[in-house]
Coordinates of C-alpha atoms and ligand atoms in Angstrom, one line a residue:
X29 CA 98.2 113.6 75.5
X30 CA 97.4 111.0 78.2
X31 CA 93.8 110.8 79.3
X32 CA 91.6 109.3 81.9
X33 CA 88.1 107.7 81.3
X34 CA 85.6 106.9 84.0
X35 CA 82.7 104.5 83.5
X36 CA 81.8 100.9 84.2
X37 CA 84.6 98.7 82.7
X38 CA 84.5 95.2 81.4
X39 CA 87.6 93.3 80.3
X40 CA 87.9 89.5 79.5
X41 CA 90.9 87.3 80.1
X42 CA 89.3 83.8 79.3
X43 CA 86.2 82.2 77.6
X44 CA 83.4 82.3 80.2
X45 CA 82.4 78.8 79.1
X46 CA 85.8 77.4 79.9
X47 CA 87.0 79.5 82.8
X48 CA 83.7 79.9 84.6
X49 CA 81.8 83.2 84.2
X50 CA 83.1 84.9 87.5
X51 CA 86.8 84.2 86.6
X52 CA 86.6 85.1 83.0
X53 CA 86.5 88.8 83.3
X54 CA 87.2 91.9 85.4
X55 CA 84.3 94.2 85.8
X56 CA 84.3 97.5 87.8
X57 CA 81.0 99.4 88.5
X58 CA 83.0 102.5 89.1
X59 CA 86.0 101.9 86.8
X60 CA 88.8 104.0 85.4
X61 CA 91.0 103.6 82.4
X62 CA 94.2 105.6 81.7
X63 CA 95.3 106.0 78.1
X64 CA 98.9 107.0 77.4
X65 CA 99.9 109.5 74.6
X66 CA 100.9 106.5 72.4
X67 CA 97.4 105.4 72.4
X68 CA 98.0 102.3 74.6
X69 CA 96.3 101.4 77.9
X70 CA 98.4 102.4 80.9
X71 CA 96.1 101.3 83.7
X72 CA 92.6 99.9 84.2
X73 CA 90.7 99.1 87.4
X74 CA 88.6 100.5 90.2
X75 CA 88.5 104.2 90.5
X76 CA 89.2 104.1 94.1
X77 CA 92.5 102.4 93.4
X78 CA 93.7 104.8 90.7
X79 CA 97.3 105.6 91.3
X80 CA 98.0 109.1 92.5
X81 CA 100.2 109.9 89.4
X82 CA 97.1 109.6 87.1
X83 CA 94.7 111.6 89.1
X84 CA 95.5 115.0 87.6
X85 CA 94.7 113.8 84.0
X86 CA 91.9 115.2 81.8
X87 CA 88.9 113.1 82.5
X88 CA 86.0 112.0 80.3
X89 CA 83.3 110.7 82.5
X90 CA 80.9 108.2 81.0
X91 CA 79.0 107.7 84.1
X92 CA 77.0 104.4 84.0
X93 CA 78.0 103.6 80.4
X94 CA 80.2 100.5 79.8
X95 CA 83.7 100.8 78.6
X96 CA 84.9 97.7 76.8
X97 CA 87.6 96.7 74.3
X98 CA 86.4 97.6 70.8
X99 CA 84.5 94.9 68.8
X100 CA 86.3 92.6 66.4
X101 CA 84.4 91.2 63.5
X102 CA 85.9 87.9 62.4
X103 CA 84.3 87.6 59.0
X104 CA 83.0 90.5 56.8
X105 CA 83.1 91.4 53.1
X106 CA 84.3 94.9 52.1
X107 CA 82.8 94.8 48.5
X108 CA 79.4 93.8 49.9
X109 CA 79.3 96.8 52.2
X110 CA 76.1 98.3 50.5
X111 CA 74.4 95.1 49.4
X112 CA 72.9 94.0 52.6
X113 CA 69.3 92.5 52.2
X114 CA 69.6 91.2 48.7
X115 CA 66.8 88.7 48.3
X116 CA 68.6 85.6 47.0
X117 CA 66.8 82.4 47.1
X118 CA 69.8 80.5 48.4
X119 CA 73.6 81.1 48.8
X120 CA 74.6 80.3 45.2
X121 CA 71.7 82.3 43.7
X122 CA 72.6 85.2 46.0
X123 CA 76.2 85.1 44.9
X124 CA 75.4 84.9 41.2
X125 CA 72.6 87.4 41.0
X126 CA 73.6 90.0 43.4
X127 CA 77.1 89.6 44.9
X128 CA 79.4 88.9 41.9
X129 CA 78.0 91.9 39.8
X130 CA 78.5 94.2 42.8
X131 CA 81.9 93.1 43.5
X132 CA 82.8 93.5 39.9
X133 CA 82.8 97.3 40.4
X134 CA 85.9 97.0 42.7
X135 CA 88.2 96.7 39.7
X136 CA 88.0 100.4 39.6
X137 CA 90.3 102.0 42.2
X138 CA 88.2 105.2 42.6
X139 CA 85.2 103.2 43.5
X140 CA 87.1 101.0 46.0
X141 CA 88.6 104.0 47.7
X142 CA 85.2 105.7 48.2
X143 CA 83.8 102.4 49.4
X144 CA 86.7 101.8 51.8
X145 CA 86.2 105.1 53.5
X146 CA 82.4 104.4 53.9
X147 CA 83.0 100.8 55.0
X148 CA 85.5 101.6 57.7
X149 CA 83.7 104.6 59.1
X150 CA 80.6 102.4 59.4
X151 CA 82.5 99.8 61.3
X152 CA 83.7 102.4 63.7
X153 CA 80.2 103.8 64.1
X154 CA 79.1 100.3 65.1
X155 CA 81.9 100.1 67.7
X156 CA 83.9 97.7 65.6
X157 CA 87.7 98.6 65.7
X158 CA 89.2 95.5 64.0
X159 CA 88.0 93.0 61.5
X160 CA 89.1 90.1 59.3
X161 CA 87.8 91.2 56.0
X162 CA 87.4 89.7 52.5
X163 CA 88.2 92.3 49.9
X164 CA 87.3 91.6 46.2
X165 CA 89.4 89.7 43.7
X166 CA 91.0 93.0 42.6
X167 CA 94.3 93.9 44.0
X168 CA 93.6 97.6 43.8
X169 CA 90.5 97.2 46.1
X170 CA 92.6 95.4 48.8
X171 CA 95.2 98.0 48.4
X172 CA 92.7 100.8 48.8
X173 CA 91.2 99.1 51.9
X174 CA 94.7 98.7 53.5
X175 CA 95.3 102.5 52.8
X176 CA 92.0 103.7 54.2
X177 CA 92.7 101.5 57.4
X178 CA 96.1 102.9 57.8
X179 CA 94.7 106.5 57.5
X180 CA 92.4 105.6 60.4
X181 CA 95.0 103.7 62.4
X182 CA 92.8 100.6 62.4
X183 CA 94.1 97.1 62.8
X184 CA 92.5 95.5 59.8
X185 CA 93.3 92.1 58.5
X186 CA 92.3 91.6 54.8
X187 CA 93.4 90.0 51.6
X188 CA 92.4 90.0 47.9
X189 CA 90.1 87.2 47.3
X190 CA 91.3 84.5 45.0
X191 CA 88.7 83.0 42.7
X192 CA 89.4 81.5 39.2
X193 CA 86.3 79.7 38.2
X194 CA 82.4 79.4 38.4
X195 CA 82.0 83.3 38.5
X196 CA 82.0 86.0 35.9
X197 CA 85.3 86.9 34.2
X198 CA 85.4 90.3 35.8
X199 CA 85.7 88.8 39.2
X200 CA 88.1 86.1 38.4
X201 CA 91.9 85.9 38.5
X202 CA 93.9 82.7 37.8
X203 CA 96.2 80.7 39.9
X204 CA 99.3 82.5 38.7
X205 CA 98.0 86.1 38.9
X206 CA 96.2 85.4 42.2
X207 CA 99.4 84.2 43.7
X208 CA 101.4 87.1 42.3
X209 CA 99.0 89.7 43.5
X210 CA 98.8 88.1 46.9
X211 CA 102.6 88.0 47.3
X212 CA 102.9 91.8 46.3
X213 CA 100.1 92.8 48.8
X214 CA 101.8 90.7 51.5
X215 CA 105.2 92.4 50.9
X216 CA 103.5 95.9 50.8
X217 CA 101.2 95.5 53.7
X218 CA 101.6 92.6 56.1
X219 CA 103.1 93.9 59.3
X220 CA 103.1 97.6 58.1
X221 CA 101.8 99.5 61.1
X222 CA 98.6 97.8 62.2
X223 CA 97.9 96.0 58.9
X224 CA 98.0 92.2 58.6
X225 CA 97.4 90.0 55.6
X226 CA 95.0 87.1 55.2
X227 CA 95.4 84.7 52.3
X228 CA 92.0 84.5 50.9
X229 CA 90.7 81.8 48.6
X230 CA 87.0 82.5 48.4
X231 CA 85.7 78.9 48.7
X232 CA 86.1 75.5 47.0
X233 CA 83.6 76.3 44.4
X234 CA 85.3 79.3 43.0
X235 CA 88.9 78.0 43.3
X236 CA 90.5 75.4 40.9
X237 CA 92.8 72.7 42.3
X238 CA 95.6 74.7 41.0
X239 CA 94.6 77.8 42.9
X240 CA 94.0 75.8 46.1
X241 CA 97.4 74.4 45.8
X242 CA 98.8 77.9 45.3
X243 CA 96.8 79.1 48.4
X244 CA 98.5 76.3 50.4
X245 CA 101.9 77.2 49.2
X246 CA 101.4 80.8 50.1
X247 CA 100.3 79.9 53.6
X248 CA 103.3 77.7 54.0
X249 CA 105.5 80.5 52.8
X250 CA 103.8 83.1 55.1
X251 CA 102.8 81.1 58.2
X252 CA 102.2 84.2 60.3
X253 CA 99.5 85.4 57.7
X254 CA 95.9 84.3 58.4
X255 CA 93.9 82.2 56.0
X256 CA 90.2 82.8 55.6
X257 CA 87.7 81.1 53.5
X258 CA 84.1 79.6 53.6
X259 CA 83.2 76.1 54.7
X260 CA 80.0 74.0 54.8
X261 CA 77.5 76.8 54.7
X262 CA 74.5 75.3 52.6
X263 CA 73.2 72.1 51.4
X264 CA 73.5 73.1 47.7
X265 CA 76.9 74.4 48.1
X266 CA 78.2 71.2 49.8
X267 CA 76.7 69.1 47.1
X268 CA 78.5 71.2 44.4
X269 CA 81.8 70.8 46.3
X270 CA 81.3 67.0 46.3
X271 CA 80.7 67.0 42.6
X272 CA 83.8 69.3 41.9
X273 CA 86.1 67.2 44.3
X274 CA 84.9 63.6 44.0
X275 CA 88.1 62.2 45.6
X276 CA 87.8 64.3 48.8
X277 CA 86.4 62.7 51.9
X278 CA 84.2 65.7 52.6
X279 CA 84.3 69.5 52.3
X280 CA 86.9 70.0 55.1
X281 CA 89.1 67.5 53.3
X282 CA 89.2 69.6 50.2
X283 CA 91.0 72.3 52.2
X284 CA 92.9 69.8 54.2
X285 CA 94.5 68.2 50.9
X286 CA 95.9 71.6 50.0
X287 CA 97.5 72.5 53.3
X288 CA 94.9 75.0 54.3
X289 CA 94.0 73.8 57.7
X290 CA 96.0 75.2 60.6
X291 CA 96.2 77.4 63.6
X292 CA 95.9 80.6 61.5
X293 CA 93.0 79.4 59.4
X294 CA 89.4 80.6 60.0
X295 CA 86.6 79.0 58.3
X296 CA 83.4 81.1 57.9
X297 CA 80.1 79.3 58.7
X298 CA 81.2 75.6 59.4
X299 CA 77.6 74.6 59.9
X300 CA 77.1 71.2 58.6
X301 CA 80.1 69.4 59.7
X302 CA 80.5 65.7 60.4
X303 CA 82.4 64.5 63.6
X304 CA 85.3 63.6 61.2
X305 CA 85.5 67.1 60.0
X306 CA 85.2 68.6 63.5
X307 CA 88.1 66.3 64.6
X308 CA 90.3 67.5 61.8
X309 CA 89.6 71.1 62.5
X310 CA 90.4 70.6 66.2
X311 CA 93.5 68.6 65.5
X312 CA 94.9 71.3 63.2
X313 CA 94.0 74.2 65.4
X314 CA 91.7 75.6 62.8
X315 CA 88.8 78.0 63.9
X316 CA 85.1 78.1 62.9
X317 CA 83.5 81.5 62.6
X318 CA 79.8 81.7 63.5
X319 CA 77.8 84.2 61.2
X320 CA 74.3 84.0 62.7
X321 CA 72.5 86.8 60.8
X322 CA 73.8 85.6 57.5
X323 CA 73.0 82.0 58.3
X324 CA 69.4 82.8 59.1
X325 CA 69.0 85.3 56.3
X326 CA 70.3 83.0 53.6
X327 CA 68.7 80.0 55.1
X328 CA 72.0 78.3 55.6
X329 CA 71.4 76.5 58.8
X330 CA 71.9 76.7 62.6
X331 CA 75.5 76.7 64.0
X332 CA 76.0 74.2 66.8
X333 CA 77.8 75.9 69.4
X334 CA 77.9 72.9 71.7
X335 CA 79.1 70.5 68.9
X336 CA 81.9 72.9 67.7
X337 CA 83.0 73.8 71.1
X338 CA 83.0 70.3 72.6
X339 CA 85.6 70.4 75.3
X340 CA 87.3 67.1 74.5
X341 CA 88.3 68.4 71.1
X342 CA 88.0 72.2 71.1
X343 CA 87.7 74.2 67.9
X344 CA 88.2 78.0 68.2
X345 CA 85.0 79.7 67.7
X346 CA 84.7 83.2 66.2
X347 CA 81.7 85.5 65.8
X348 CA 81.1 87.7 62.8
X349 CA 78.5 89.7 61.0
X350 CA 79.3 88.4 57.4
X351 CA 77.9 91.7 55.9
X352 CA 76.6 91.6 53.1
X353 CA 75.1 88.0 53.6
X354 CA 74.7 89.2 57.2
X355 CA 72.0 91.8 57.8
X356 CA 73.6 93.9 60.3
X357 CA 77.0 95.6 61.0
X358 CA 76.4 95.5 64.8
X359 CA 78.3 93.0 66.8
X360 CA 75.8 93.6 69.6
X361 CA 72.9 92.6 67.3
X362 CA 75.0 89.6 66.1
X363 CA 75.4 88.4 69.8
X364 CA 71.6 88.7 70.1
X365 CA 71.1 86.6 66.9
X366 CA 73.7 84.1 68.0
X367 CA 71.8 83.6 71.2
X368 CA 68.5 83.0 69.2
X369 CA 70.3 80.4 67.0
X370 CA 71.7 78.8 70.2
X371 CA 68.2 78.7 71.7
X372 CA 66.9 76.8 68.5
X373 CA 69.8 74.3 68.7
X374 CA 69.2 73.6 72.5
X375 CA 72.5 75.3 73.3
X376 CA 73.1 78.2 75.8
X377 CA 74.9 81.5 74.9
X378 CA 75.3 84.0 77.7
X379 CA 75.8 87.7 76.9
X380 CA 79.1 87.5 78.7
X381 CA 80.3 84.8 76.3
X382 CA 79.0 86.6 73.3
X383 CA 81.0 89.7 74.4
X384 CA 84.0 87.5 75.0
X385 CA 83.7 86.2 71.4
X386 CA 83.3 89.7 70.0
X387 CA 86.5 91.0 71.8
X388 CA 89.2 88.8 73.3
X389 CA 88.0 85.6 71.6
X390 CA 88.2 87.1 68.1
X391 CA 91.4 88.9 68.9
X392 CA 93.0 85.5 69.7
X393 CA 91.9 83.9 66.5
X394 CA 93.1 86.8 64.6
X395 CA 96.5 86.5 66.4
X396 CA 96.1 90.1 67.7
X397 CA 95.5 89.5 71.4
X398 CA 98.8 90.8 72.5
X399 CA 97.7 94.2 71.0
X400 CA 93.9 94.2 71.3
X401 CA 90.8 92.4 72.7
X402 CA 90.8 93.5 76.4
X403 CA 91.6 96.5 78.6
X404 CA 95.0 95.1 79.7
X405 CA 97.8 97.6 80.1
X406 CA 100.1 97.7 77.1
X407 CA 97.2 97.0 74.6
X408 CA 96.0 99.6 72.2
X409 CA 93.1 101.7 73.5
X410 CA 90.7 100.4 70.8
X411 CA 87.5 100.9 72.8
X412 CA 83.7 100.9 72.6
X413 CA 81.6 102.8 75.1
X414 CA 78.2 101.2 75.3
X415 CA 74.9 102.7 76.6
X416 CA 72.5 100.1 78.0
X417 CA 69.8 102.7 78.1
X418 CA 70.2 104.0 74.6
X419 CA 66.5 104.0 73.6
X420 CA 63.3 104.2 75.7
X421 CA 62.8 100.4 75.3
X422 CA 66.3 99.7 76.4
X423 CA 66.1 102.1 79.3
X424 CA 62.8 100.6 80.6
X425 CA 64.4 97.1 80.4
X426 CA 67.5 98.4 82.1
X427 CA 65.5 99.4 85.1
X428 CA 64.7 95.7 85.7
X429 CA 68.4 94.5 85.5
X430 CA 69.9 93.2 88.6
X431 CA 73.0 91.4 87.6
X432 CA 75.7 92.2 85.2
X433 CA 74.7 89.3 82.9
X434 CA 71.2 90.6 82.9
X435 CA 72.2 94.1 81.9
X436 CA 74.5 92.8 79.2
X437 CA 71.9 90.4 78.0
X438 CA 69.4 93.2 77.4
X439 CA 72.1 95.3 75.8
X440 CA 72.9 92.4 73.4
X441 CA 69.3 91.5 72.6
X442 CA 68.0 95.0 72.1
X443 CA 71.1 97.0 71.2
X444 CA 72.7 98.0 68.0
X445 CA 74.7 101.1 66.8
X446 CA 72.4 103.3 68.8
X447 CA 73.9 101.8 72.0
X448 CA 77.4 102.9 70.8
X449 CA 78.1 106.1 72.8
X450 CA 81.7 106.4 71.6
X451 CA 84.4 104.5 69.8
X452 CA 88.1 105.0 70.4
X453 CA 90.8 103.9 67.9
X454 CA 94.3 103.9 69.5
X455 CA 93.1 106.3 72.2
X456 CA 91.5 108.7 69.7
X457 CA 87.8 109.2 69.9
X458 CA 85.9 109.0 66.7
X459 CA 82.9 111.2 65.9
X460 CA 80.4 112.2 68.5
X461 CA 78.7 108.8 68.6
Ligands
GUN515 N1 80.6 81.6 50.1 C1 81.3 82.1 49.1 N2 81.3 83.4 49.0 C2 80.5 83.8 50.0 C3 80.1 85.2 50.3 O1 80.4 86.2 49.7 N3 79.2 85.1 51.4 C4 78.8 84.0 52.0 N4 77.9 84.2 53.0 N5 79.1 82.9 51.6 C5 80.0 82.7 50.7
ZN516 ZN1 81.5 85.3 54.0

């Protein structure tokens, strides 16, 4: 059934830092959105300009709440869905003591199925309607996650993690089985409904040269798949990579040597990069994914928004929770923490830009922007409805807001899943929210 939503509407068509804030988006104080019976957006704009043909549709009126494209999380770990706030001393300690043992449970299909349902419902409760997800090393877990996403009609991009060394045996594959399982999952899931595949070598420490070579070959054979991994997150990790790959120029060069840089490659963290590394990422069209709550929680460092985004050699920037290194599923909270990190680095991050990253920006990096990421007609109605007055503290602060940026800024700094009034997946409202 076609339907009509009323509310404030916000939709991006460009990065506010590049296009200029007023040109980057459409905002309607009294907006309307028409959703067709196929779950795609038919029309969006000012209520006063709603074409006559849509006026008789059933209306859901969200009043002063904000209707936006659903959030997209560009880096999150499915098998870490319940291990947030594990007190590691640093990244490698956190991986060894908490993360690898927890991920070991995903060898069991039943466990993975139960976890996938909770994980995806949790994303939806936080207004996140798409994500680029690391699954565990086990093929059954990635398969269970794809199936659970399909059951919910969610556009999820994921892949089984490949890791064949420096981790316990129950979370390791080898170059050959990792490649075989990846090929099988790609042929089963990539492009099936809304599912897409991401080739997923975990990071240079847990993949042998043979496995990185296989990862590069997989990417070459499947250039429309994404590639996700971790890059330059912590000092101890970087030192270990230098020890394992003595011939590489630097951490980025390790991946470069195996053909893993490119326009479908997303590198989580990318904090401690040299100018040479930035130039190579820019040249190859690779993207850096900022994970602020994880980076402060694990003590990794402060992402340099201005350095990575330098206009003369632009690198795509994604924004992500990195749960369970990250401490929140909320992209609103993540924007707020990204703002704090920017402040610490002497950079500026507006709420508008944070919301751009969380919607259209991430959609572009995930190569899903013809389908999702804004309210443009033809895209799927994956939506989040946000309440800037969700708590007494937020309502009091909202009374002071005079501009759109100011209202969105308070929403991002103070908001979390309590501010999610509703989430729509392909035009269907989930839960009461
Ligand atoms: N580097 C390799 N694996 C991981 C992971 O699971 N989380 C984070 N934050 N960094 C990693
Ligand atoms: Zn990660």
